[in-house]
Tab-separated table of C-alpha atoms and ligand atoms in Angstrom:
chain	number	residue	atom	x	y	z
A	1	UNK	CA	-3.991	21.983	14.371
A	2	UNK	CA	-2.827	24.552	11.827
A	3	UNK	CA	-6.264	25.356	10.288
A	4	UNK	CA	-5.055	28.073	7.369
A	5	UNK	CA	-4.292	24.801	4.785
A	6	UNK	CA	-7.412	23.910	5.457
A	7	UNK	CA	-10.058	23.045	2.076
A	8	UNK	CA	-12.684	24.002	3.759
A	9	UNK	CA	-15.611	22.272	1.418
A	10	UNK	CA	-14.100	19.026	2.311
A	11	UNK	CA	-13.853	20.162	6.170
A	12	UNK	CA	-17.519	20.518	6.090
A	13	UNK	CA	-18.341	17.534	4.543
A	14	UNK	CA	-15.600	15.482	7.300
A	15	UNK	CA	-17.307	17.639	10.246
A	16	UNK	CA	-21.155	16.536	9.301
A	17	UNK	CA	-19.806	12.978	8.744
A	18	UNK	CA	-18.245	12.437	11.421
A	19	UNK	CA	-20.181	15.005	13.738
A	20	UNK	CA	-18.775	17.622	15.930
A	21	UNK	CA	-17.215	15.172	18.739
A	22	UNK	CA	-15.688	12.660	16.621
A	23	UNK	CA	-13.336	15.306	14.456
A	24	UNK	CA	-12.850	16.699	17.966
A	25	UNK	CA	-11.629	13.140	19.292
A	26	UNK	CA	-8.615	12.866	16.389
A	27	UNK	CA	-6.956	15.614	17.864
A	28	UNK	CA	-7.483	15.047	21.098
A	29	UNK	CA	-4.507	14.157	23.835
A	30	UNK	CA	-4.349	10.037	23.713
A	31	UNK	CA	-5.011	9.625	27.533
A	32	UNK	CA	-8.773	11.734	26.208
A	33	UNK	CA	-9.004	9.999	22.937
A	34	UNK	CA	-10.965	7.358	21.152
A	35	UNK	CA	-10.800	5.996	18.042
A	36	UNK	CA	-12.523	7.605	14.217
A	37	UNK	CA	-15.839	7.344	14.596
A	38	UNK	CA	-18.346	4.420	13.402
A	39	UNK	CA	-18.953	6.674	10.664
A	40	UNK	CA	-15.311	6.171	8.634
A	41	UNK	CA	-15.709	2.484	8.978
A	42	UNK	CA	-19.203	2.351	7.301
A	43	UNK	CA	-20.318	4.861	4.993
A	44	UNK	CA	-19.794	5.010	1.220
A	45	UNK	CA	-19.365	9.724	1.666
A	46	UNK	CA	-16.081	8.847	3.881
A	47	UNK	CA	-14.480	6.256	1.840
A	48	UNK	CA	-15.104	8.191	-1.017
A	49	UNK	CA	-12.857	11.408	0.754
A	50	UNK	CA	-10.486	8.621	1.234
A	51	UNK	CA	-10.251	7.783	-1.564
A	52	UNK	CA	-10.254	10.756	-3.145
A	53	UNK	CA	-8.615	13.129	-1.238
A	54	UNK	CA	-5.718	10.075	0.184
A	55	UNK	CA	-5.137	7.763	-2.057
A	56	UNK	CA	-5.289	10.022	-5.218
A	57	UNK	CA	-3.168	13.026	-3.818
A	58	UNK	CA	-0.500	10.594	-1.909
A	59	UNK	CA	1.966	8.286	-3.162
A	60	UNK	CA	0.810	4.670	-4.260
A	61	UNK	CA	2.224	1.336	-4.053
A	62	UNK	CA	1.033	-0.647	-7.718
A	63	UNK	CA	3.495	-3.710	-7.283
A	64	UNK	CA	6.541	-5.314	-7.923
A	65	UNK	CA	8.460	-4.273	-11.130
A	66	UNK	CA	9.293	-8.455	-11.492
A	67	UNK	CA	5.516	-8.142	-11.648
A	68	UNK	CA	5.978	-6.855	-14.762
A	69	UNK	CA	9.260	-8.127	-16.150
A	70	UNK	CA	8.705	-8.484	-20.065
A	71	UNK	CA	7.627	-5.382	-22.824
A	72	UNK	CA	4.279	-5.654	-22.646
A	73	UNK	CA	3.255	-7.190	-19.548
A	74	UNK	CA	0.681	-5.322	-18.057
A	75	UNK	CA	-1.480	-5.102	-13.809
A	76	UNK	CA	-4.160	-3.555	-13.943
A	77	UNK	CA	-5.384	-1.579	-10.384
A	78	UNK	CA	-7.557	0.504	-8.672
A	79	UNK	CA	-5.774	3.651	-7.122
A	80	UNK	CA	-7.818	5.708	-5.063
A	81	UNK	CA	-10.909	3.890	-7.281
A	82	UNK	CA	-9.242	4.670	-10.677
A	83	UNK	CA	-8.414	2.381	-12.379
A	84	UNK	CA	-4.569	2.918	-13.970
A	85	UNK	CA	-2.699	0.735	-15.393
A	86	UNK	CA	1.529	-0.491	-15.208
A	87	UNK	CA	3.033	-1.213	-17.624
A	88	UNK	CA	6.637	-1.834	-19.164
A	89	UNK	CA	7.346	-1.156	-22.342
A	90	UNK	CA	9.458	-2.231	-25.341
A	91	UNK	CA	11.568	-0.048	-24.090
A	92	UNK	CA	11.903	-1.318	-21.061
A	93	UNK	CA	10.667	1.642	-19.111
A	94	UNK	CA	7.727	0.525	-16.736
A	95	UNK	CA	5.166	3.647	-17.496
A	96	UNK	CA	1.605	4.448	-16.057
A	97	UNK	CA	-1.974	4.701	-17.554
A	98	UNK	CA	-4.998	6.283	-16.782
A	99	UNK	CA	-6.769	2.203	-17.825
A	100	UNK	CA	-9.815	4.191	-19.687
A	101	UNK	CA	-10.836	4.247	-24.141
A	102	UNK	CA	-10.654	7.501	-24.735
A	103	UNK	CA	-13.111	6.684	-26.246
A	104	UNK	CA	-16.336	5.734	-24.798
A	105	UNK	CA	-14.747	5.065	-20.974
A	106	UNK	CA	-14.220	1.306	-21.168
A	107	UNK	CA	-12.441	-0.104	-19.290
A	108	UNK	CA	-9.419	-1.686	-21.280
A	109	UNK	CA	-7.007	-4.468	-19.047
A	110	UNK	CA	-9.422	-5.765	-16.259
A	111	UNK	CA	-6.568	-8.736	-15.535
A	112	UNK	CA	-2.992	-8.628	-15.499
A	113	UNK	CA	-1.426	-9.914	-18.724
A	114	UNK	CA	1.182	-9.637	-22.079
A	115	UNK	CA	0.222	-7.899	-24.378
A	116	UNK	CA	1.743	-5.850	-27.745
A	117	UNK	CA	-0.539	-3.274	-26.983
A	118	UNK	CA	-4.588	-2.338	-26.124
A	119	UNK	CA	-7.385	-3.070	-27.983
A	120	UNK	CA	-10.466	-1.987	-26.375
A	121	UNK	CA	-13.037	-4.401	-25.953
A	122	UNK	CA	-15.627	-2.395	-27.410
A	123	UNK	CA	-14.709	-0.404	-30.785
A	124	UNK	CA	-11.400	-2.378	-30.676
A	125	UNK	CA	-9.044	1.422	-30.970
A	126	UNK	CA	-6.045	0.425	-30.703
A	127	UNK	CA	-3.367	1.779	-27.951
A	128	UNK	CA	0.767	1.377	-27.779
A	129	UNK	CA	2.176	-0.124	-24.534
A	130	UNK	CA	3.049	3.923	-24.175
A	131	UNK	CA	-0.370	4.979	-24.455
A	132	UNK	CA	-0.598	6.614	-28.081
A	133	UNK	CA	-3.513	5.580	-30.357
A	134	UNK	CA	-2.240	4.044	-33.221
A	135	UNK	CA	-5.775	2.645	-34.764
A	136	UNK	CA	-9.461	2.806	-34.980
A	137	UNK	CA	-11.429	0.797	-37.300
A	138	UNK	CA	-14.653	1.687	-38.623
A	139	UNK	CA	-14.802	5.149	-36.876
A	140	UNK	CA	-15.019	7.746	-40.079
A	141	UNK	CA	-17.490	4.876	-41.972
A	142	UNK	CA	-17.757	1.009	-42.847
A	143	UNK	CA	-14.767	-0.491	-43.693
A	144	UNK	CA	-12.005	2.815	-43.222
A	145	UNK	CA	-8.980	2.976	-41.003
A	146	UNK	CA	-7.765	5.227	-39.498
A	147	UNK	CA	-4.817	5.468	-38.660
A	148	UNK	CA	-2.454	7.557	-36.254
A	149	UNK	CA	0.915	5.705	-36.500
A	150	UNK	CA	2.542	9.472	-37.880
A	151	UNK	CA	1.473	11.134	-34.771
A	152	UNK	CA	-0.994	13.193	-36.683
A	153	UNK	CA	-4.389	13.073	-35.281
A	154	UNK	CA	-6.428	13.919	-32.544
A	155	UNK	CA	-4.441	13.990	-29.558
A	156	UNK	CA	-6.547	10.683	-27.809
A	157	UNK	CA	-3.976	8.571	-26.687
A	158	UNK	CA	-4.168	7.353	-22.960
A	159	UNK	CA	-3.704	9.916	-20.028
A	160	UNK	CA	-0.506	9.405	-18.105
A	161	UNK	CA	-0.383	8.478	-14.377
A	162	UNK	CA	2.705	9.692	-13.139
A	163	UNK	CA	5.390	6.895	-12.144
A	164	UNK	CA	8.662	6.162	-9.992
A	165	UNK	CA	9.934	2.687	-8.544
A	166	UNK	CA	12.748	2.685	-6.352
A	167	UNK	CA	14.610	-0.864	-5.732
A	168	UNK	CA	11.595	-2.405	-7.374
A	169	UNK	CA	9.187	-1.001	-6.365
A	170	UNK	CA	6.691	0.422	-8.761
A	171	UNK	CA	4.889	4.230	-6.783
A	172	UNK	CA	1.673	5.762	-8.773
A	173	UNK	CA	0.782	9.410	-8.127
A	174	UNK	CA	-2.718	9.862	-9.729
A	175	UNK	CA	-2.921	13.335	-8.490
A	176	UNK	CA	0.545	14.659	-10.646
A	177	UNK	CA	1.419	16.489	-7.451
A	178	UNK	CA	3.224	14.907	-4.612
A	179	UNK	CA	6.265	15.479	-3.104
A	180	UNK	CA	9.575	13.616	-4.816
A	181	UNK	CA	9.508	9.927	-4.429
A	182	UNK	CA	12.519	10.133	-1.874
A	183	UNK	CA	11.249	12.719	-0.199
A	184	UNK	CA	8.562	10.452	0.799
A	185	UNK	CA	10.391	7.596	1.322
A	186	UNK	CA	13.135	9.789	3.692
A	187	UNK	CA	12.383	8.964	6.559
A	188	UNK	CA	11.648	5.839	6.669
A	189	UNK	CA	15.640	4.809	4.540
A	190	UNK	CA	17.273	7.848	7.331
A	191	UNK	CA	16.493	4.830	10.050
A	192	UNK	CA	18.122	1.786	7.654
A	193	UNK	CA	21.215	3.123	6.171
A	194	UNK	CA	23.111	0.039	6.789
A	195	UNK	CA	20.431	-2.135	4.512
A	196	UNK	CA	21.881	-1.970	1.167
A	197	UNK	CA	18.258	-2.289	-0.454
A	198	UNK	CA	20.250	-2.873	-3.712
A	199	UNK	CA	20.211	-6.315	-3.159
A	200	UNK	CA	16.316	-7.110	-2.526
A	201	UNK	CA	15.066	-9.346	-5.319
A	202	UNK	CA	11.243	-10.362	-5.486
A	203	UNK	CA	10.439	-13.536	-4.326
A	204	UNK	CA	6.582	-12.940	-4.775
A	205	UNK	CA	3.642	-12.017	-3.207
A	206	UNK	CA	0.512	-13.386	-1.655
A	207	UNK	CA	-2.840	-11.753	-1.890
A	208	UNK	CA	-5.956	-11.738	0.833
A	209	UNK	CA	-8.979	-10.656	0.721
A	210	UNK	CA	-10.331	-9.030	3.806
A	211	UNK	CA	-14.223	-8.244	4.983
A	212	UNK	CA	-13.230	-5.477	7.169
A	213	UNK	CA	-11.862	-1.303	5.912
A	214	UNK	CA	-8.857	-0.712	5.633
A	215	UNK	CA	-7.713	1.208	7.783
A	216	UNK	CA	-8.478	-1.683	10.805
A	217	UNK	CA	-5.563	-3.151	8.578
A	218	UNK	CA	-2.778	-0.627	9.555
A	219	UNK	CA	-4.212	0.387	13.092
A	220	UNK	CA	-3.886	-3.018	13.630
A	221	UNK	CA	-0.445	-3.615	12.140
A	222	UNK	CA	0.795	-0.565	14.136
A	223	UNK	CA	-0.152	-1.692	17.213
A	224	UNK	CA	1.828	-4.562	19.139
A	225	UNK	CA	-0.541	-4.641	21.944
A	226	UNK	CA	-2.072	-7.704	20.332
A	227	UNK	CA	0.500	-10.029	20.776
A	228	UNK	CA	0.166	-12.027	23.570
A	229	UNK	CA	-3.674	-12.581	22.523
A	230	UNK	CA	-2.644	-13.732	18.618
A	231	UNK	CA	0.256	-14.258	17.716
A	232	UNK	CA	1.660	-17.496	19.931
A	233	UNK	CA	4.300	-17.741	17.553
A	234	UNK	CA	5.665	-14.106	17.078
A	235	UNK	CA	5.073	-13.643	20.556
A	236	UNK	CA	7.919	-16.098	21.323
A	237	UNK	CA	10.376	-15.421	18.066
A	238	UNK	CA	9.608	-11.145	19.782
A	239	UNK	CA	7.784	-10.979	23.840
A	240	UNK	CA	5.955	-8.548	25.290
A	241	UNK	CA	9.228	-6.722	26.982
A	242	UNK	CA	11.147	-6.023	23.228
A	243	UNK	CA	8.306	-4.315	22.764
A	244	UNK	CA	6.833	-0.409	22.313
A	245	UNK	CA	4.611	1.804	20.933
A	246	UNK	CA	6.589	2.990	17.915
A	247	UNK	CA	5.956	6.573	16.361
A	248	UNK	CA	5.463	8.638	13.724
A	249	UNK	CA	8.045	10.625	12.161
A	250	UNK	CA	6.678	13.313	9.419
A	251	UNK	CA	4.349	11.236	7.866
A	252	UNK	CA	6.325	7.875	8.089
A	253	UNK	CA	5.533	5.529	11.579
A	254	UNK	CA	8.561	3.303	12.427
A	255	UNK	CA	8.264	0.363	14.846
A	256	UNK	CA	11.553	-1.783	15.411
A	257	UNK	CA	12.790	-3.924	18.430
A	258	UNK	CA	15.570	-6.118	18.943
A	259	UNK	CA	15.251	-10.118	19.311
A	260	UNK	CA	16.582	-13.053	21.059
A	261	UNK	CA	17.719	-15.274	18.595
A	262	UNK	CA	15.993	-15.563	14.485
A	263	UNK	CA	13.482	-18.279	13.307
A	264	UNK	CA	13.278	-19.884	10.342
A	265	UNK	CA	11.539	-17.163	8.381
A	266	UNK	CA	12.713	-14.762	9.768
A	267	UNK	CA	16.931	-14.670	9.922
A	268	UNK	CA	17.592	-17.771	9.977
A	269	UNK	CA	18.383	-19.676	7.305
A	270	UNK	CA	18.552	-17.149	4.343
A	271	UNK	CA	21.298	-14.821	3.082
A	272	UNK	CA	20.844	-11.301	5.206
A	273	UNK	CA	21.801	-8.533	3.177
A	274	UNK	CA	26.060	-7.565	3.145
A	275	UNK	CA	27.749	-6.297	6.494
A	276	UNK	CA	25.810	-6.051	9.160
A	277	UNK	CA	26.524	-5.619	12.713
A	278	UNK	CA	25.836	-8.667	14.866
A	279	UNK	CA	22.779	-6.477	16.834
A	280	UNK	CA	21.196	-5.295	13.099
A	281	UNK	CA	21.592	-9.238	12.488
A	282	UNK	CA	18.277	-9.681	15.448
A	283	UNK	CA	16.980	-6.024	14.918
A	284	UNK	CA	13.504	-5.756	13.086
A	285	UNK	CA	12.009	-2.845	12.336
A	286	UNK	CA	8.455	-1.751	11.174
A	287	UNK	CA	7.539	0.711	8.866
A	288	UNK	CA	4.188	2.308	7.767
A	289	UNK	CA	4.689	5.365	4.465
A	290	UNK	CA	1.408	7.184	5.114
A	291	UNK	CA	-1.655	6.414	3.541
A	292	UNK	CA	-0.640	2.430	3.427
A	293	UNK	CA	2.485	0.919	2.440
A	294	UNK	CA	3.932	-0.929	5.137
A	295	UNK	CA	7.271	-2.102	4.451
A	296	UNK	CA	9.001	-4.863	7.464
A	297	UNK	CA	12.915	-5.596	7.595
A	298	UNK	CA	14.767	-7.819	8.901
A	299	UNK	CA	18.074	-8.985	8.453
A	300	UNK	CA	17.096	-11.171	5.509
A	301	UNK	CA	13.967	-9.833	4.510
A	302	UNK	CA	11.706	-6.834	3.229
A	303	UNK	CA	8.168	-6.855	3.822
A	304	UNK	CA	5.209	-4.981	2.388
A	305	UNK	CA	1.420	-5.616	3.492
A	306	UNK	CA	-0.576	-2.796	0.913
A	307	UNK	CA	-4.259	-3.029	1.588
A	308	UNK	CA	-6.403	-1.153	-1.610
A	309	UNK	CA	-9.975	-0.268	-0.198
A	310	UNK	CA	-12.310	-1.938	-2.497
A	311	UNK	CA	-15.992	-0.824	-0.533
A	312	UNK	CA	-15.940	0.621	3.417
A	313	UNK	CA	-15.929	-3.111	4.770
A	314	UNK	CA	-13.868	-4.850	2.202
A	315	UNK	CA	-10.274	-3.844	1.200
A	316	UNK	CA	-8.159	-6.093	-0.755
A	317	UNK	CA	-4.199	-6.536	0.450
A	318	UNK	CA	-1.387	-7.525	-1.580
A	319	UNK	CA	1.655	-9.484	1.010
A	320	UNK	CA	5.313	-9.307	-1.598
A	321	UNK	CA	8.356	-10.728	-0.432
A	322	UNK	CA	12.036	-9.647	-1.976
A	323	UNK	CA	14.986	-11.668	-0.162
A	324	UNK	CA	18.614	-10.785	-0.819
A	325	UNK	CA	19.846	-11.448	-4.265
A	326	UNK	CA	19.265	-14.812	-4.663
A	327	UNK	CA	17.944	-15.707	-2.055
A	328	UNK	CA	14.639	-14.636	-3.991
A	329	UNK	CA	15.107	-17.151	-7.259
A	330	UNK	CA	17.710	-20.059	-6.848
A	331	UNK	CA	15.987	-23.673	-6.725
A	332	UNK	CA	19.197	-23.533	-3.928
A	333	UNK	CA	16.592	-21.527	-1.139
A	334	UNK	CA	13.923	-23.329	-2.805
A	335	UNK	CA	12.011	-24.582	1.681
A	336	UNK	CA	14.367	-21.327	3.174
A	337	UNK	CA	11.850	-19.526	0.382
A	338	UNK	CA	8.653	-21.501	1.170
A	339	UNK	CA	8.741	-20.907	5.008
A	340	UNK	CA	9.351	-16.995	4.817
A	341	UNK	CA	5.722	-17.130	2.980
A	342	UNK	CA	4.189	-19.271	5.147
A	343	UNK	CA	5.340	-17.610	8.339
A	344	UNK	CA	3.377	-14.288	6.768
A	345	UNK	CA	0.690	-16.067	5.143
A	346	UNK	CA	0.086	-17.352	9.006
A	347	UNK	CA	0.862	-14.722	10.947
A	348	UNK	CA	-1.446	-12.424	8.857
A	349	UNK	CA	-4.633	-14.904	8.663
A	350	UNK	CA	-4.136	-14.569	12.461
A	351	UNK	CA	-5.032	-10.730	11.886
A	352	UNK	CA	-7.561	-11.893	9.199
A	353	UNK	CA	-9.703	-13.295	11.875
A	354	UNK	CA	-9.618	-9.702	14.172
A	355	UNK	CA	-9.904	-7.173	11.631
A	356	UNK	CA	-13.004	-8.634	10.523
A	357	UNK	CA	-14.117	-8.586	14.209
A	358	UNK	CA	-13.596	-5.086	14.821
A	359	UNK	CA	-15.611	-4.432	11.683
A	360	UNK	CA	-19.067	-6.106	12.897
A	361	UNK	CA	-17.927	-4.626	15.304
A	362	UNK	CA	-18.071	-0.829	14.548
A	363	UNK	CA	-21.381	-1.455	13.716
A	364	UNK	CA	-22.839	-1.376	17.364
A	365	UNK	CA	-24.414	2.562	18.596
A	366	UNK	CA	-22.949	0.332	21.406
A	367	UNK	CA	-19.216	1.399	20.216
A	368	UNK	CA	-17.899	4.553	18.591
A	369	UNK	CA	-14.235	4.324	19.233
A	370	UNK	CA	-13.584	3.279	22.061
A	371	UNK	CA	-10.369	3.708	24.508
A	372	UNK	CA	-7.230	3.506	23.451
A	373	UNK	CA	-4.206	2.566	25.908
A	374	UNK	CA	-2.056	5.865	26.245
A	375	UNK	CA	1.081	3.743	25.937
A	376	UNK	CA	0.837	1.188	22.621
A	377	UNK	CA	-1.897	3.177	20.354
A	378	UNK	CA	-0.842	6.784	20.585
A	379	UNK	CA	0.373	6.406	16.926
A	380	UNK	CA	-2.844	3.896	16.234
A	381	UNK	CA	-4.494	7.796	17.156
A	382	UNK	CA	-2.673	9.398	15.227
A	383	UNK	CA	-3.292	7.188	12.405
A	384	UNK	CA	-6.759	8.321	12.608
A	385	UNK	CA	-5.763	12.437	12.791
A	386	UNK	CA	-3.510	12.212	9.449
A	387	UNK	CA	-6.469	10.667	7.558
A	388	UNK	CA	-8.860	13.792	8.334
A	389	UNK	CA	-5.875	15.702	8.333
A	390	UNK	CA	-4.841	14.645	4.159
A	391	UNK	CA	-7.974	14.779	3.592
A	392	UNK	CA	-8.708	18.334	4.704
A	393	UNK	CA	-5.762	19.667	3.608
A	394	UNK	CA	-5.672	21.943	0.066
B	401	FES	S1	-14.942	3.084	-25.716
B	401	FES	FE1	-13.067	1.966	-26.552
B	401	FES	S2	-13.188	2.040	-28.694
B	401	FES	FE2	-15.252	2.228	-27.701
B	402	FE2	FE1	-1.285	-9.145	14.312
């Protein structure tokens, strides 16, 4: 690897946590490689590196715009371990703010809600939806009210977090210096030019709690190797012989297949993207925009599997479904919409059992990364390498 742009301190920490052998494994050719060592799945110090140096320095999906449709709607979300809130302002704009009071640091918003302003639960400092400090009761003495409506006074506004949106998806970059969002999405967009994503509308989401490390979610997501053993319905829809390993294009993993027949939940019964060719009507593509934006494209949908690490052995997952035009909300399509939700819910639950077993296996001193299939798991191995590379990069 190119070591010219390496942060020496991060590299030292990585080597001490993974061991020299484990570190070398991340860069070994797939024929000889194993996965990352167990420390990467159990160590709090390792997770802190991932949160601080991967999640905070990347684009991270924070939710669908449709989750905060009206002014005052807000959704708190921890990104890279940092409390953030995305909020729709009176002007209709989506903003990202650090979800922490400028006084003593109380977390301001604990659940999704609609409010006309932010009032800190501790000493009731009040901030506008744009984050501007408005009033501060009793701060300067009993029964005094400091007012900041005219923009004067101390600049103790809530601090902004960089936010961009793309076709109803909200992305946040805590460090503020990630590449432009369009560049980050470019490898996905290059491969999906026949899909008119301006047609997608949010149909809903499903939340999961997984007792496993967040990386296992994506290692599992990338490899089609387990499909024959874990997913009977999916196997019927897309058998092993239409599958390949997929590959990375820069920081975006992609994979695809042509399926023999549409099924309810994938292509059958709901409107499709406009003007797809007959071949594209029977095609599925899936992506992972590093680190965690996993998007699946079928003729009738754009579906996301997004994971947020909570602890080394605990992950929060959001599964978001976008459908085409009216299909997302119209009563006419209610049943078919539920069929799509059920298909993903069932499929994901089949994986969850495996993820939890994988996590438990990582407690074993007899296992430290195993042996990966060169046919199927090259991209999985490269995922681990990308994490190490991102952590040690300047
Ligand atoms: S900590 Fe928020 S007002 Fe005191
Ligand atoms: Fe799976």
